[in-house]
Amino acid sequence: MPSLDEFAADKLGELEKASLRRALVDTTRVTGIWMLRAGRRLLSFSCNDYLNLTHHPAVKEAAIEAVETYGVGAAASRFVTGNHPLYAQLEARLARFKEVQACCVFGSGYLANLGIIPALVGAGDLVLIDELAHACLWAGARLSRATVLTFQHNDVTHVEDLLTKYRRRHPHALIATDGVFSMDGDLAPLPALAAEATRHDAWLMSDDAHGLGVVGNGRGSPFAFGSKVEIPLQMGTLSKALGAYGGYLCASAPVVDLIRNRARSVIYTTGLPPAMVAAAIAALDLIAREPAYAARPLAKAKAFARSAGLPEPDSPIVPIVLGDAEAALSAAGLLEEHGFLVIAIRPPTVPAGTARLRLTFTAQHPDAEIERLAEIVRTRILVRPPVSAAAAQ
Ligand SMILES: Cc1ncc(COP(=O)(O)O)c(C=O)c1O
């Protein structure tokens, strides 16, 4: 066997032994909530399509029309010939919706974070990042070559201590956090982080992939605290509540101009397919028009948590931390037997010892099914007390 294949086989064996090997499973999303897997119809609580807009007639229609008008692919970087006119429309709408001066759309949320951080900070600068921040914020921070320091999850005192100790040694400092944490569903303490950033002349960046469309009247986590929190770098994605694909940064006009000039993941990549941009515009219009609809996923998550006996969630993401990977896989298997698709989330996506079920609630989940799910979770899965994510680390 060639050594590369041996290397791969060994690594896969290690993953297998630790119940951490992953396999792709064909999944047909029949509607926003119903899936077909291995011939079975399952109700999904694992999609980030919080408003079920992937299958909304107006969103699909906008995508189809864009294909007819502009073709399938963008055919070049936005800086060559890929900047179809839908980009300007989406960027203007996102900026208006987030109440900022400007917006730059990227090929994905992951690409946005890979591009934004290295465009703003570099060797000699400082990045403070929440220990549970999403993998692509981490990737952007590491790619920047700045000094990267981790702060304990949502611990503003720790942020303050680090800034007091280290800020003066670096020309620029950036604080990076999820707005809504992807695996825990909790909100970052944005007002307090913004105050710390201002006090220490640091730039606050929030990743609101799971906030846009579902918290703060649909406008995202900066709007979820009563009055709007001023965050100079608001990143997000078009791939979750908007039901499309792509990422964005909302910021001031000069910052967005700089990002367009410096972010390698905007410049050296093909523009988004026009259909995705058109779909995102249609989805954003729906969310802006119907804040009551945007409130539904969180209301459903709260109803589930009440019935299952879990703490009240801040977002439509409800984690049930079970500890080891096998426990999470077996709980997911049990739910699948009852017709629910709830994927087990294992390390390295979450810290070791905090494998979990991660449930996401969407606008169209039937209340009776949510009750049935809660009953099974309460009586069959939570018979052992859930592991606290903080305690397990
Ligand atoms: C918090 C967070 N940021 C960024 C991303 C990446 O976004 P995208 O799927 O658009 O690349 C995700 C999605 O997995 C996420 O959960």
mmCIF file of C-alpha atoms and ligand atoms in Angstrom:
data_model
loop_
_atom_site.group_PDB
_atom_site.id
_atom_site.type_symbol
_atom_site.label_atom_id
_atom_site.label_comp_id
_atom_site.label_asym_id
_atom_site.label_seq_id
_atom_site.Cartn_x
_atom_site.Cartn_y
_atom_site.Cartn_z
ATOM 1 C CA MET A 1 0.000 0.000 0.000
ATOM 2 C CA PRO A 2 1.486 3.460 -0.839
ATOM 3 C CA SER A 3 2.491 5.361 2.291
ATOM 4 C CA LEU A 4 -0.090 8.091 1.709
ATOM 5 C CA ASP A 5 -2.901 5.525 1.628
ATOM 6 C CA GLU A 6 -1.488 3.850 4.752
ATOM 7 C CA PHE A 7 -1.396 7.213 6.467
ATOM 8 C CA ALA A 8 -5.045 7.856 5.514
ATOM 9 C CA ALA A 9 -6.148 4.353 6.603
ATOM 10 C CA ASP A 10 -4.413 4.770 9.992
ATOM 11 C CA LYS A 11 -6.007 8.138 10.609
ATOM 12 C CA LEU A 12 -9.440 6.816 9.646
ATOM 13 C CA GLY A 13 -8.936 3.864 12.002
ATOM 14 C CA GLU A 14 -8.189 6.250 14.871
ATOM 15 C CA LEU A 15 -11.323 8.243 14.119
ATOM 16 C CA GLU A 16 -13.396 5.070 13.905
ATOM 17 C CA LYS A 17 -12.136 3.877 17.305
ATOM 18 C CA ALA A 18 -13.133 7.159 18.943
ATOM 19 C CA SER A 19 -16.612 7.167 17.289
ATOM 20 C CA LEU A 20 -15.494 10.306 15.438
ATOM 21 C CA ARG A 21 -15.449 9.047 11.853
ATOM 22 C CA ARG A 22 -17.933 10.916 9.666
ATOM 23 C CA ALA A 23 -19.806 9.683 6.631
ATOM 24 C CA LEU A 24 -21.810 11.599 4.079
ATOM 25 C CA VAL A 25 -25.430 10.458 3.843
ATOM 26 C CA ASP A 26 -27.624 11.234 0.831
ATOM 27 C CA THR A 27 -30.391 13.504 2.079
ATOM 28 C CA THR A 28 -33.216 14.844 -0.054
ATOM 29 C CA ARG A 29 -34.859 17.888 1.430
ATOM 30 C CA VAL A 30 -38.422 17.452 0.226
ATOM 31 C CA THR A 31 -39.689 20.629 1.920
ATOM 32 C CA GLY A 32 -38.185 23.083 4.376
ATOM 33 C CA ILE A 33 -38.610 20.551 7.196
ATOM 34 C CA TRP A 34 -39.170 17.067 5.746
ATOM 35 C CA MET A 35 -36.240 14.970 4.519
ATOM 36 C CA LEU A 36 -35.807 11.651 2.775
ATOM 37 C CA ARG A 37 -32.913 9.511 4.032
ATOM 38 C CA ALA A 38 -32.391 5.884 3.052
ATOM 39 C CA GLY A 39 -35.985 5.789 1.862
ATOM 40 C CA ARG A 40 -37.386 7.113 5.153
ATOM 41 C CA ARG A 41 -39.285 10.364 5.606
ATOM 42 C CA LEU A 42 -37.887 12.208 8.624
ATOM 43 C CA LEU A 43 -38.753 15.516 10.258
ATOM 44 C CA SER A 44 -35.515 17.471 10.456
ATOM 45 C CA PHE A 45 -34.409 19.419 13.506
ATOM 46 C CA SER A 46 -30.926 19.802 12.079
ATOM 47 C CA CYS A 47 -31.261 22.340 9.255
ATOM 48 C CA ASN A 48 -30.264 25.988 9.596
ATOM 49 C CA ASP A 49 -33.087 26.941 7.232
ATOM 50 C CA TYR A 50 -34.764 28.650 10.200
ATOM 51 C CA LEU A 51 -37.483 30.340 8.165
ATOM 52 C CA ASN A 52 -37.871 27.499 5.654
ATOM 53 C CA LEU A 53 -37.128 29.931 2.856
ATOM 54 C CA THR A 54 -35.117 27.380 0.814
ATOM 55 C CA HIS A 55 -38.452 26.139 -0.507
ATOM 56 C CA HIS A 56 -40.427 29.420 -0.447
ATOM 57 C CA PRO A 57 -42.111 30.025 -3.826
ATOM 58 C CA ALA A 58 -40.994 33.687 -4.058
ATOM 59 C CA VAL A 59 -37.382 32.777 -3.246
ATOM 60 C CA LYS A 60 -37.303 29.920 -5.763
ATOM 61 C CA GLU A 61 -38.945 32.113 -8.396
ATOM 62 C CA ALA A 62 -36.320 34.847 -7.900
ATOM 63 C CA ALA A 63 -33.520 32.287 -8.339
ATOM 64 C CA ILE A 64 -35.074 30.812 -11.485
ATOM 65 C CA GLU A 65 -35.583 34.253 -13.008
ATOM 66 C CA ALA A 66 -31.940 35.151 -12.292
ATOM 67 C CA VAL A 67 -30.748 32.003 -14.086
ATOM 68 C CA GLU A 68 -32.873 32.928 -17.092
ATOM 69 C CA THR A 69 -31.531 36.494 -17.135
ATOM 70 C CA TYR A 70 -27.888 36.120 -16.117
ATOM 71 C CA GLY A 71 -27.038 32.440 -16.643
ATOM 72 C CA VAL A 72 -25.912 29.894 -14.097
ATOM 73 C CA GLY A 73 -22.408 30.939 -13.040
ATOM 74 C CA ALA A 74 -20.786 34.369 -12.593
ATOM 75 C CA ALA A 75 -17.894 33.245 -14.847
ATOM 76 C CA ALA A 76 -15.200 35.433 -13.231
ATOM 77 C CA SER A 77 -14.156 37.305 -10.113
ATOM 78 C CA ARG A 78 -16.323 40.268 -9.182
ATOM 79 C CA PHE A 79 -13.364 42.462 -10.148
ATOM 80 C CA VAL A 80 -13.246 41.044 -13.662
ATOM 81 C CA THR A 81 -16.687 40.393 -15.173
ATOM 82 C CA GLY A 82 -18.476 38.561 -12.335
ATOM 83 C CA ASN A 83 -20.102 41.593 -10.685
ATOM 84 C CA HIS A 84 -23.643 41.098 -12.014
ATOM 85 C CA PRO A 85 -26.096 43.909 -11.082
ATOM 86 C CA LEU A 86 -27.823 41.825 -8.378
ATOM 87 C CA TYR A 87 -24.786 42.273 -6.113
ATOM 88 C CA ALA A 88 -25.343 46.022 -5.723
ATOM 89 C CA GLN A 89 -29.021 45.442 -4.930
ATOM 90 C CA LEU A 90 -28.282 42.852 -2.244
ATOM 91 C CA GLU A 91 -25.477 44.888 -0.672
ATOM 92 C CA ALA A 92 -27.661 48.016 -0.488
ATOM 93 C CA ARG A 93 -30.548 46.048 1.068
ATOM 94 C CA LEU A 94 -28.335 44.317 3.639
ATOM 95 C CA ALA A 95 -26.704 47.623 4.639
ATOM 96 C CA ARG A 96 -30.130 49.247 5.057
ATOM 97 C CA PHE A 97 -31.483 46.303 7.035
ATOM 98 C CA LYS A 98 -28.468 46.277 9.389
ATOM 99 C CA GLU A 99 -28.481 50.116 9.607
ATOM 100 C CA VAL A 100 -24.898 50.549 8.428
ATOM 101 C CA GLN A 101 -23.347 52.500 5.555
ATOM 102 C CA ALA A 102 -22.200 49.639 3.361
ATOM 103 C CA CYS A 103 -21.906 45.910 2.760
ATOM 104 C CA CYS A 104 -19.632 43.542 0.877
ATOM 105 C CA VAL A 105 -20.962 40.122 -0.170
ATOM 106 C CA PHE A 106 -18.597 37.133 -0.232
ATOM 107 C CA GLY A 107 -18.801 33.640 -1.758
ATOM 108 C CA SER A 108 -19.699 32.099 1.626
ATOM 109 C CA GLY A 109 -19.634 32.876 5.327
ATOM 110 C CA TYR A 110 -16.460 30.829 5.665
ATOM 111 C CA LEU A 111 -14.798 32.817 2.893
ATOM 112 C CA ALA A 112 -15.933 36.060 4.507
ATOM 113 C CA ASN A 113 -14.142 35.281 7.772
ATOM 114 C CA LEU A 114 -11.045 34.048 5.931
ATOM 115 C CA GLY A 115 -10.905 37.342 4.074
ATOM 116 C CA ILE A 116 -12.011 39.974 6.579
ATOM 117 C CA ILE A 117 -9.634 39.357 9.496
ATOM 118 C CA PRO A 118 -6.355 39.163 7.512
ATOM 119 C CA ALA A 119 -7.413 42.284 5.566
ATOM 120 C CA LEU A 120 -7.612 44.276 8.813
ATOM 121 C CA VAL A 121 -4.924 42.879 11.131
ATOM 122 C CA GLY A 122 -1.533 41.290 10.541
ATOM 123 C CA ALA A 123 1.781 40.383 12.169
ATOM 124 C CA GLY A 124 2.273 42.479 15.304
ATOM 125 C CA ASP A 125 -1.455 43.048 15.838
ATOM 126 C CA LEU A 126 -3.701 41.332 18.383
ATOM 127 C CA VAL A 127 -6.830 39.202 17.968
ATOM 128 C CA LEU A 128 -8.916 38.190 20.994
ATOM 129 C CA ILE A 129 -11.314 35.384 20.180
ATOM 130 C CA ASP A 130 -13.999 33.550 22.161
ATOM 131 C CA GLU A 131 -12.990 29.941 22.804
ATOM 132 C CA LEU A 132 -16.257 28.712 21.254
ATOM 133 C CA ALA A 133 -16.149 30.962 18.180
ATOM 134 C CA HIS A 134 -16.898 29.257 14.864
ATOM 135 C CA ALA A 135 -14.091 27.397 13.075
ATOM 136 C CA CYS A 136 -13.942 29.960 10.265
ATOM 137 C CA LEU A 137 -13.420 32.898 12.649
ATOM 138 C CA TRP A 138 -10.525 30.892 14.067
ATOM 139 C CA ALA A 139 -9.223 30.177 10.578
ATOM 140 C CA GLY A 140 -9.342 33.884 9.650
ATOM 141 C CA ALA A 141 -7.635 34.863 12.893
ATOM 142 C CA ARG A 142 -4.811 32.359 12.382
ATOM 143 C CA LEU A 143 -4.391 33.292 8.728
ATOM 144 C CA SER A 144 -3.878 36.923 9.716
ATOM 145 C CA ARG A 145 -0.553 36.166 11.472
ATOM 146 C CA ALA A 146 -1.632 38.425 14.351
ATOM 147 C CA THR A 147 -1.084 37.247 17.923
ATOM 148 C CA VAL A 148 -4.240 35.270 18.761
ATOM 149 C CA LEU A 149 -5.390 35.082 22.386
ATOM 150 C CA THR A 150 -8.421 33.079 23.489
ATOM 151 C CA PHE A 151 -10.902 34.364 26.036
ATOM 152 C CA GLN A 152 -13.204 32.153 28.068
ATOM 153 C CA HIS A 153 -16.623 31.775 26.567
ATOM 154 C CA ASN A 154 -18.650 35.001 26.920
ATOM 155 C CA ASP A 155 -16.378 36.135 29.768
ATOM 156 C CA VAL A 156 -16.148 39.928 29.492
ATOM 157 C CA THR A 157 -13.937 40.180 32.577
ATOM 158 C CA HIS A 158 -11.425 37.922 30.871
ATOM 159 C CA VAL A 159 -11.556 40.146 27.769
ATOM 160 C CA GLU A 160 -10.952 43.186 29.937
ATOM 161 C CA ASP A 161 -7.993 41.542 31.687
ATOM 162 C CA LEU A 162 -6.386 40.542 28.386
ATOM 163 C CA LEU A 163 -6.873 43.996 26.887
ATOM 164 C CA THR A 164 -5.490 45.693 29.984
ATOM 165 C CA LYS A 165 -2.427 43.462 29.909
ATOM 166 C CA TYR A 166 -1.664 43.202 26.189
ATOM 167 C CA ARG A 167 -3.456 45.890 24.187
ATOM 168 C CA ARG A 168 -0.691 48.516 24.391
ATOM 169 C CA ARG A 169 1.899 46.165 22.862
ATOM 170 C CA HIS A 170 0.035 45.974 19.544
ATOM 171 C CA PRO A 171 -0.831 48.686 17.003
ATOM 172 C CA HIS A 172 -4.294 47.222 16.312
ATOM 173 C CA ALA A 173 -6.579 44.851 18.212
ATOM 174 C CA LEU A 174 -9.672 42.992 17.061
ATOM 175 C CA ILE A 175 -12.195 41.143 19.238
ATOM 176 C CA ALA A 176 -13.929 38.291 17.393
ATOM 177 C CA THR A 177 -17.033 36.472 18.584
ATOM 178 C CA ASP A 178 -20.105 34.709 17.263
ATOM 179 C CA GLY A 179 -23.234 36.836 17.827
ATOM 180 C CA VAL A 180 -25.286 33.652 18.318
ATOM 181 C CA PHE A 181 -23.048 30.660 19.077
ATOM 182 C CA SER A 182 -23.566 27.989 16.466
ATOM 183 C CA MET A 183 -23.373 24.924 18.708
ATOM 184 C CA ASP A 184 -24.732 26.363 21.982
ATOM 185 C CA GLY A 185 -27.308 28.839 20.714
ATOM 186 C CA ASP A 186 -26.471 31.447 23.334
ATOM 187 C CA LEU A 187 -25.952 35.136 22.569
ATOM 188 C CA ALA A 188 -22.606 36.888 23.027
ATOM 189 C CA PRO A 189 -22.718 39.713 25.598
ATOM 190 C CA LEU A 190 -22.464 42.247 22.777
ATOM 191 C CA PRO A 191 -23.227 45.451 24.740
ATOM 192 C CA ALA A 192 -20.456 44.701 27.264
ATOM 193 C CA LEU A 193 -18.002 43.580 24.563
ATOM 194 C CA ALA A 194 -18.716 46.759 22.582
ATOM 195 C CA ALA A 195 -18.021 48.848 25.681
ATOM 196 C CA GLU A 196 -14.704 47.029 26.289
ATOM 197 C CA ALA A 197 -13.723 47.458 22.659
ATOM 198 C CA THR A 198 -14.384 51.195 22.820
ATOM 199 C CA ARG A 199 -12.527 51.581 26.127
ATOM 200 C CA HIS A 200 -9.410 49.827 24.783
ATOM 201 C CA ASP A 201 -9.543 51.044 21.169
ATOM 202 C CA ALA A 202 -10.190 47.548 19.804
ATOM 203 C CA TRP A 203 -12.396 46.642 16.833
ATOM 204 C CA LEU A 204 -15.363 44.384 17.602
ATOM 205 C CA MET A 205 -16.323 41.807 14.978
ATOM 206 C CA SER A 206 -19.409 39.615 15.353
ATOM 207 C CA ASP A 207 -20.312 36.602 13.245
ATOM 208 C CA ASP A 208 -24.103 36.633 13.073
ATOM 209 C CA ALA A 209 -24.568 33.575 10.876
ATOM 210 C CA HIS A 210 -27.244 32.278 13.281
ATOM 211 C CA GLY A 211 -28.702 35.649 14.276
ATOM 212 C CA LEU A 212 -29.806 37.216 10.996
ATOM 213 C CA GLY A 213 -33.468 36.480 10.336
ATOM 214 C CA VAL A 214 -34.254 34.981 13.736
ATOM 215 C CA VAL A 215 -33.312 37.272 16.636
ATOM 216 C CA GLY A 216 -33.698 41.038 17.129
ATOM 217 C CA ASN A 217 -36.831 41.252 14.939
ATOM 218 C CA GLY A 218 -34.958 39.398 12.225
ATOM 219 C CA ARG A 219 -32.176 42.014 12.136
ATOM 220 C CA GLY A 220 -29.782 39.872 14.119
ATOM 221 C CA SER A 221 -28.011 39.829 17.449
ATOM 222 C CA PRO A 222 -26.951 43.525 17.597
ATOM 223 C CA PHE A 223 -30.694 44.286 17.729
ATOM 224 C CA ALA A 224 -31.516 41.700 20.392
ATOM 225 C CA PHE A 225 -30.622 43.810 23.429
ATOM 226 C CA GLY A 226 -33.289 46.547 23.450
ATOM 227 C CA SER A 227 -31.290 49.315 21.799
ATOM 228 C CA LYS A 228 -29.012 48.586 18.861
ATOM 229 C CA VAL A 229 -25.434 47.627 19.788
ATOM 230 C CA GLU A 230 -22.845 49.481 17.679
ATOM 231 C CA ILE A 231 -20.572 46.837 16.154
ATOM 232 C CA PRO A 232 -18.199 48.119 13.463
ATOM 233 C CA LEU A 233 -17.700 44.711 11.788
ATOM 234 C CA GLN A 234 -20.914 42.711 11.359
ATOM 235 C CA MET A 235 -20.321 39.529 9.422
ATOM 236 C CA GLY A 236 -22.998 37.005 8.526
ATOM 237 C CA THR A 237 -24.134 34.452 6.004
ATOM 238 C CA LEU A 238 -26.838 34.142 3.370
ATOM 239 C CA SER A 239 -26.934 30.371 3.856
ATOM 240 C CA LYS A 240 -29.004 29.932 6.998
ATOM 241 C CA ALA A 241 -32.198 31.935 7.648
ATOM 242 C CA LEU A 242 -31.988 33.456 4.142
ATOM 243 C CA GLY A 243 -32.015 29.962 2.660
ATOM 244 C CA ALA A 244 -29.489 30.770 -0.088
ATOM 245 C CA TYR A 245 -25.684 30.803 -0.105
ATOM 246 C CA GLY A 246 -22.953 33.406 0.402
ATOM 247 C CA GLY A 247 -21.568 35.601 3.177
ATOM 248 C CA TYR A 248 -21.384 39.315 3.932
ATOM 249 C CA LEU A 249 -19.721 42.037 5.955
ATOM 250 C CA CYS A 250 -21.793 45.070 6.978
ATOM 251 C CA ALA A 251 -19.621 47.997 8.061
ATOM 252 C CA SER A 252 -18.836 51.650 7.358
ATOM 253 C CA ALA A 253 -18.229 52.773 3.763
ATOM 254 C CA PRO A 254 -14.426 53.129 4.156
ATOM 255 C CA VAL A 255 -14.105 49.713 5.834
ATOM 256 C CA VAL A 256 -16.133 48.015 3.108
ATOM 257 C CA ASP A 257 -14.073 49.769 0.441
ATOM 258 C CA LEU A 258 -10.873 48.557 2.105
ATOM 259 C CA ILE A 259 -12.235 45.012 2.380
ATOM 260 C CA ARG A 260 -13.073 44.989 -1.322
ATOM 261 C CA ASN A 261 -9.515 46.081 -2.046
ATOM 262 C CA ARG A 262 -7.718 43.813 0.404
ATOM 263 C CA ALA A 263 -9.762 40.680 1.176
ATOM 264 C CA ARG A 264 -8.245 37.930 -0.912
ATOM 265 C CA SER A 265 -11.403 35.817 -0.649
ATOM 266 C CA VAL A 266 -13.338 38.516 -2.520
ATOM 267 C CA ILE A 267 -10.708 39.315 -5.116
ATOM 268 C CA TYR A 268 -9.307 35.920 -6.060
ATOM 269 C CA THR A 269 -12.498 33.906 -6.339
ATOM 270 C CA THR A 270 -15.405 33.703 -8.753
ATOM 271 C CA GLY A 271 -18.486 35.795 -7.960
ATOM 272 C CA LEU A 272 -21.543 34.079 -6.504
ATOM 273 C CA PRO A 273 -23.969 32.488 -8.953
ATOM 274 C CA PRO A 274 -26.620 35.150 -9.768
ATOM 275 C CA ALA A 275 -29.412 32.808 -8.594
ATOM 276 C CA MET A 276 -28.004 32.782 -5.044
ATOM 277 C CA VAL A 277 -27.846 36.560 -4.875
ATOM 278 C CA ALA A 278 -31.381 36.902 -6.267
ATOM 279 C CA ALA A 279 -32.685 34.330 -3.759
ATOM 280 C CA ALA A 280 -31.036 36.190 -0.876
ATOM 281 C CA ILE A 281 -32.639 39.478 -1.992
ATOM 282 C CA ALA A 282 -36.092 37.851 -2.116
ATOM 283 C CA ALA A 283 -35.556 36.230 1.299
ATOM 284 C CA LEU A 284 -34.394 39.464 2.873
ATOM 285 C CA ASP A 285 -37.461 41.258 1.525
ATOM 286 C CA LEU A 286 -39.705 38.623 3.152
ATOM 287 C CA ILE A 287 -37.921 38.929 6.496
ATOM 288 C CA ALA A 288 -38.038 42.739 6.445
ATOM 289 C CA ARG A 289 -41.782 42.644 5.670
ATOM 290 C CA GLU A 290 -42.727 39.976 8.238
ATOM 291 C CA PRO A 291 -40.943 40.331 11.598
ATOM 292 C CA ALA A 292 -43.676 38.209 13.230
ATOM 293 C CA TYR A 293 -42.727 35.285 10.984
ATOM 294 C CA ALA A 294 -39.053 35.799 11.894
ATOM 295 C CA ALA A 295 -39.998 35.455 15.576
ATOM 296 C CA ARG A 296 -41.478 31.971 15.111
ATOM 297 C CA PRO A 297 -38.344 29.754 15.281
ATOM 298 C CA LEU A 298 -37.302 31.188 18.655
ATOM 299 C CA ALA A 299 -40.864 30.889 20.017
ATOM 300 C CA LYS A 300 -40.914 27.222 18.949
ATOM 301 C CA ALA A 301 -37.503 26.568 20.505
ATOM 302 C CA LYS A 302 -38.740 28.064 23.778
ATOM 303 C CA ALA A 303 -41.887 25.930 23.736
ATOM 304 C CA PHE A 304 -39.776 22.808 23.179
ATOM 305 C CA ALA A 305 -37.348 23.697 25.985
ATOM 306 C CA ARG A 306 -40.242 24.288 28.406
ATOM 307 C CA SER A 307 -41.761 20.895 27.621
ATOM 308 C CA ALA A 308 -38.462 19.030 27.682
ATOM 309 C CA GLY A 309 -37.375 20.668 30.943
ATOM 310 C CA LEU A 310 -34.365 22.450 29.448
ATOM 311 C CA PRO A 311 -33.167 26.029 30.111
ATOM 312 C CA GLU A 312 -34.858 28.755 28.031
ATOM 313 C CA PRO A 313 -32.892 29.283 24.807
ATOM 314 C CA ASP A 314 -31.738 32.674 23.422
ATOM 315 C CA SER A 315 -32.035 31.511 19.818
ATOM 316 C CA PRO A 316 -33.638 28.698 17.771
ATOM 317 C CA ILE A 317 -30.605 26.489 18.566
ATOM 318 C CA VAL A 318 -31.107 24.169 21.544
ATOM 319 C CA PRO A 319 -28.127 22.001 22.599
ATOM 320 C CA ILE A 320 -28.479 18.844 24.666
ATOM 321 C CA VAL A 321 -24.940 18.094 25.822
ATOM 322 C CA LEU A 322 -24.521 14.367 26.474
ATOM 323 C CA GLY A 323 -20.764 14.040 26.949
ATOM 324 C CA ASP A 324 -19.184 11.309 24.868
ATOM 325 C CA ALA A 325 -19.631 10.798 21.157
ATOM 326 C CA GLU A 326 -21.272 7.399 21.579
ATOM 327 C CA ALA A 327 -23.975 8.787 23.855
ATOM 328 C CA ALA A 328 -24.761 11.494 21.304
ATOM 329 C CA LEU A 329 -24.848 8.990 18.428
ATOM 330 C CA SER A 330 -27.136 6.643 20.305
ATOM 331 C CA ALA A 331 -29.545 9.479 21.251
ATOM 332 C CA ALA A 332 -29.634 10.569 17.591
ATOM 333 C CA GLY A 333 -30.376 6.945 16.622
ATOM 334 C CA LEU A 334 -33.248 6.771 19.101
ATOM 335 C CA LEU A 335 -34.800 9.952 17.704
ATOM 336 C CA GLU A 336 -34.413 8.668 14.171
ATOM 337 C CA GLU A 337 -36.377 5.532 15.143
ATOM 338 C CA HIS A 338 -39.190 7.921 16.097
ATOM 339 C CA GLY A 339 -39.028 9.785 12.781
ATOM 340 C CA PHE A 340 -36.858 12.753 13.799
ATOM 341 C CA LEU A 341 -33.592 13.744 12.151
ATOM 342 C CA VAL A 342 -31.328 15.240 14.826
ATOM 343 C CA ILE A 343 -27.645 14.952 14.013
ATOM 344 C CA ALA A 344 -25.140 14.141 16.772
ATOM 345 C CA ILE A 345 -22.456 16.832 16.983
ATOM 346 C CA ARG A 346 -19.078 15.486 18.023
ATOM 347 C CA PRO A 347 -15.524 16.807 18.540
ATOM 348 C CA PRO A 348 -13.735 18.581 16.960
ATOM 349 C CA THR A 349 -16.864 20.587 16.063
ATOM 350 C CA VAL A 350 -17.453 20.902 19.822
ATOM 351 C CA PRO A 351 -14.892 20.540 22.657
ATOM 352 C CA ALA A 352 -13.989 17.020 23.837
ATOM 353 C CA GLY A 353 -16.475 15.673 26.374
ATOM 354 C CA THR A 354 -19.320 17.861 25.102
ATOM 355 C CA ALA A 355 -20.734 15.759 22.254
ATOM 356 C CA ARG A 356 -24.367 16.668 21.916
ATOM 357 C CA LEU A 357 -27.615 16.757 20.095
ATOM 358 C CA ARG A 358 -28.048 20.172 18.516
ATOM 359 C CA LEU A 359 -31.661 20.921 17.689
ATOM 360 C CA THR A 360 -32.660 23.780 15.428
ATOM 361 C CA PHE A 361 -36.247 25.006 15.345
ATOM 362 C CA THR A 362 -37.832 26.506 12.277
ATOM 363 C CA ALA A 363 -40.923 28.554 11.505
ATOM 364 C CA GLN A 364 -42.915 25.654 10.089
ATOM 365 C CA HIS A 365 -42.253 22.880 12.585
ATOM 366 C CA PRO A 366 -45.705 21.602 13.654
ATOM 367 C CA ASP A 367 -46.385 22.243 17.355
ATOM 368 C CA ALA A 368 -47.687 18.690 17.894
ATOM 369 C CA GLU A 369 -44.440 17.215 16.545
ATOM 370 C CA ILE A 370 -42.405 19.532 18.774
ATOM 371 C CA GLU A 371 -44.389 18.249 21.767
ATOM 372 C CA ARG A 372 -43.821 14.636 20.723
ATOM 373 C CA LEU A 373 -40.095 15.279 20.355
ATOM 374 C CA ALA A 374 -39.954 17.005 23.763
ATOM 375 C CA GLU A 375 -41.684 14.051 25.404
ATOM 376 C CA ILE A 376 -39.130 11.579 23.993
ATOM 377 C CA VAL A 377 -36.213 13.818 24.934
ATOM 378 C CA ARG A 378 -37.540 14.264 28.488
ATOM 379 C CA THR A 379 -38.417 10.641 29.144
ATOM 380 C CA ARG A 380 -35.775 8.751 27.145
ATOM 381 C CA ILE A 381 -32.724 11.024 26.743
ATOM 382 C CA LEU A 382 -32.646 13.333 29.744
ATOM 383 C CA VAL A 383 -32.981 10.511 32.234
ATOM 384 C CA ARG A 384 -29.327 11.208 33.052
ATOM 385 C CA PRO A 385 -28.793 14.923 33.792
ATOM 386 C CA PRO A 386 -27.243 16.631 30.728
ATOM 387 C CA VAL A 387 -23.562 17.543 30.965
ATOM 388 C CA SER A 388 -23.008 21.287 31.359
ATOM 389 C CA ALA A 389 -20.780 22.406 28.461
ATOM 390 C CA ALA A 390 -18.785 24.638 30.815
ATOM 391 C CA ALA A 391 -18.230 21.860 33.380
ATOM 392 C CA ALA A 392 -17.012 19.402 30.770
ATOM 393 C CA GLN A 393 -14.201 21.647 29.470
HETATM 394 C C1 LIG B 1 -21.165 30.858 13.180
HETATM 395 C C2 LIG B 1 -20.910 30.485 11.752
HETATM 396 N N1 LIG B 1 -20.140 31.285 11.014
HETATM 397 C C3 LIG B 1 -19.891 31.018 9.732
HETATM 398 C C4 LIG B 1 -20.379 29.890 9.127
HETATM 399 C C5 LIG B 1 -20.022 29.598 7.708
HETATM 400 O O1 LIG B 1 -21.014 30.086 6.865
HETATM 401 P P1 LIG B 1 -21.215 29.434 5.423
HETATM 402 O O2 LIG B 1 -21.950 28.176 5.614
HETATM 403 O O3 LIG B 1 -21.970 30.486 4.671
HETATM 404 O O4 LIG B 1 -19.846 29.223 4.853
HETATM 405 C C6 LIG B 1 -21.207 29.044 9.841
HETATM 406 C C7 LIG B 1 -21.819 27.860 9.186
HETATM 407 O O5 LIG B 1 -21.570 26.752 9.414
HETATM 408 C C8 LIG B 1 -21.463 29.327 11.197
HETATM 409 O O6 LIG B 1 -22.213 28.502 11.941
#
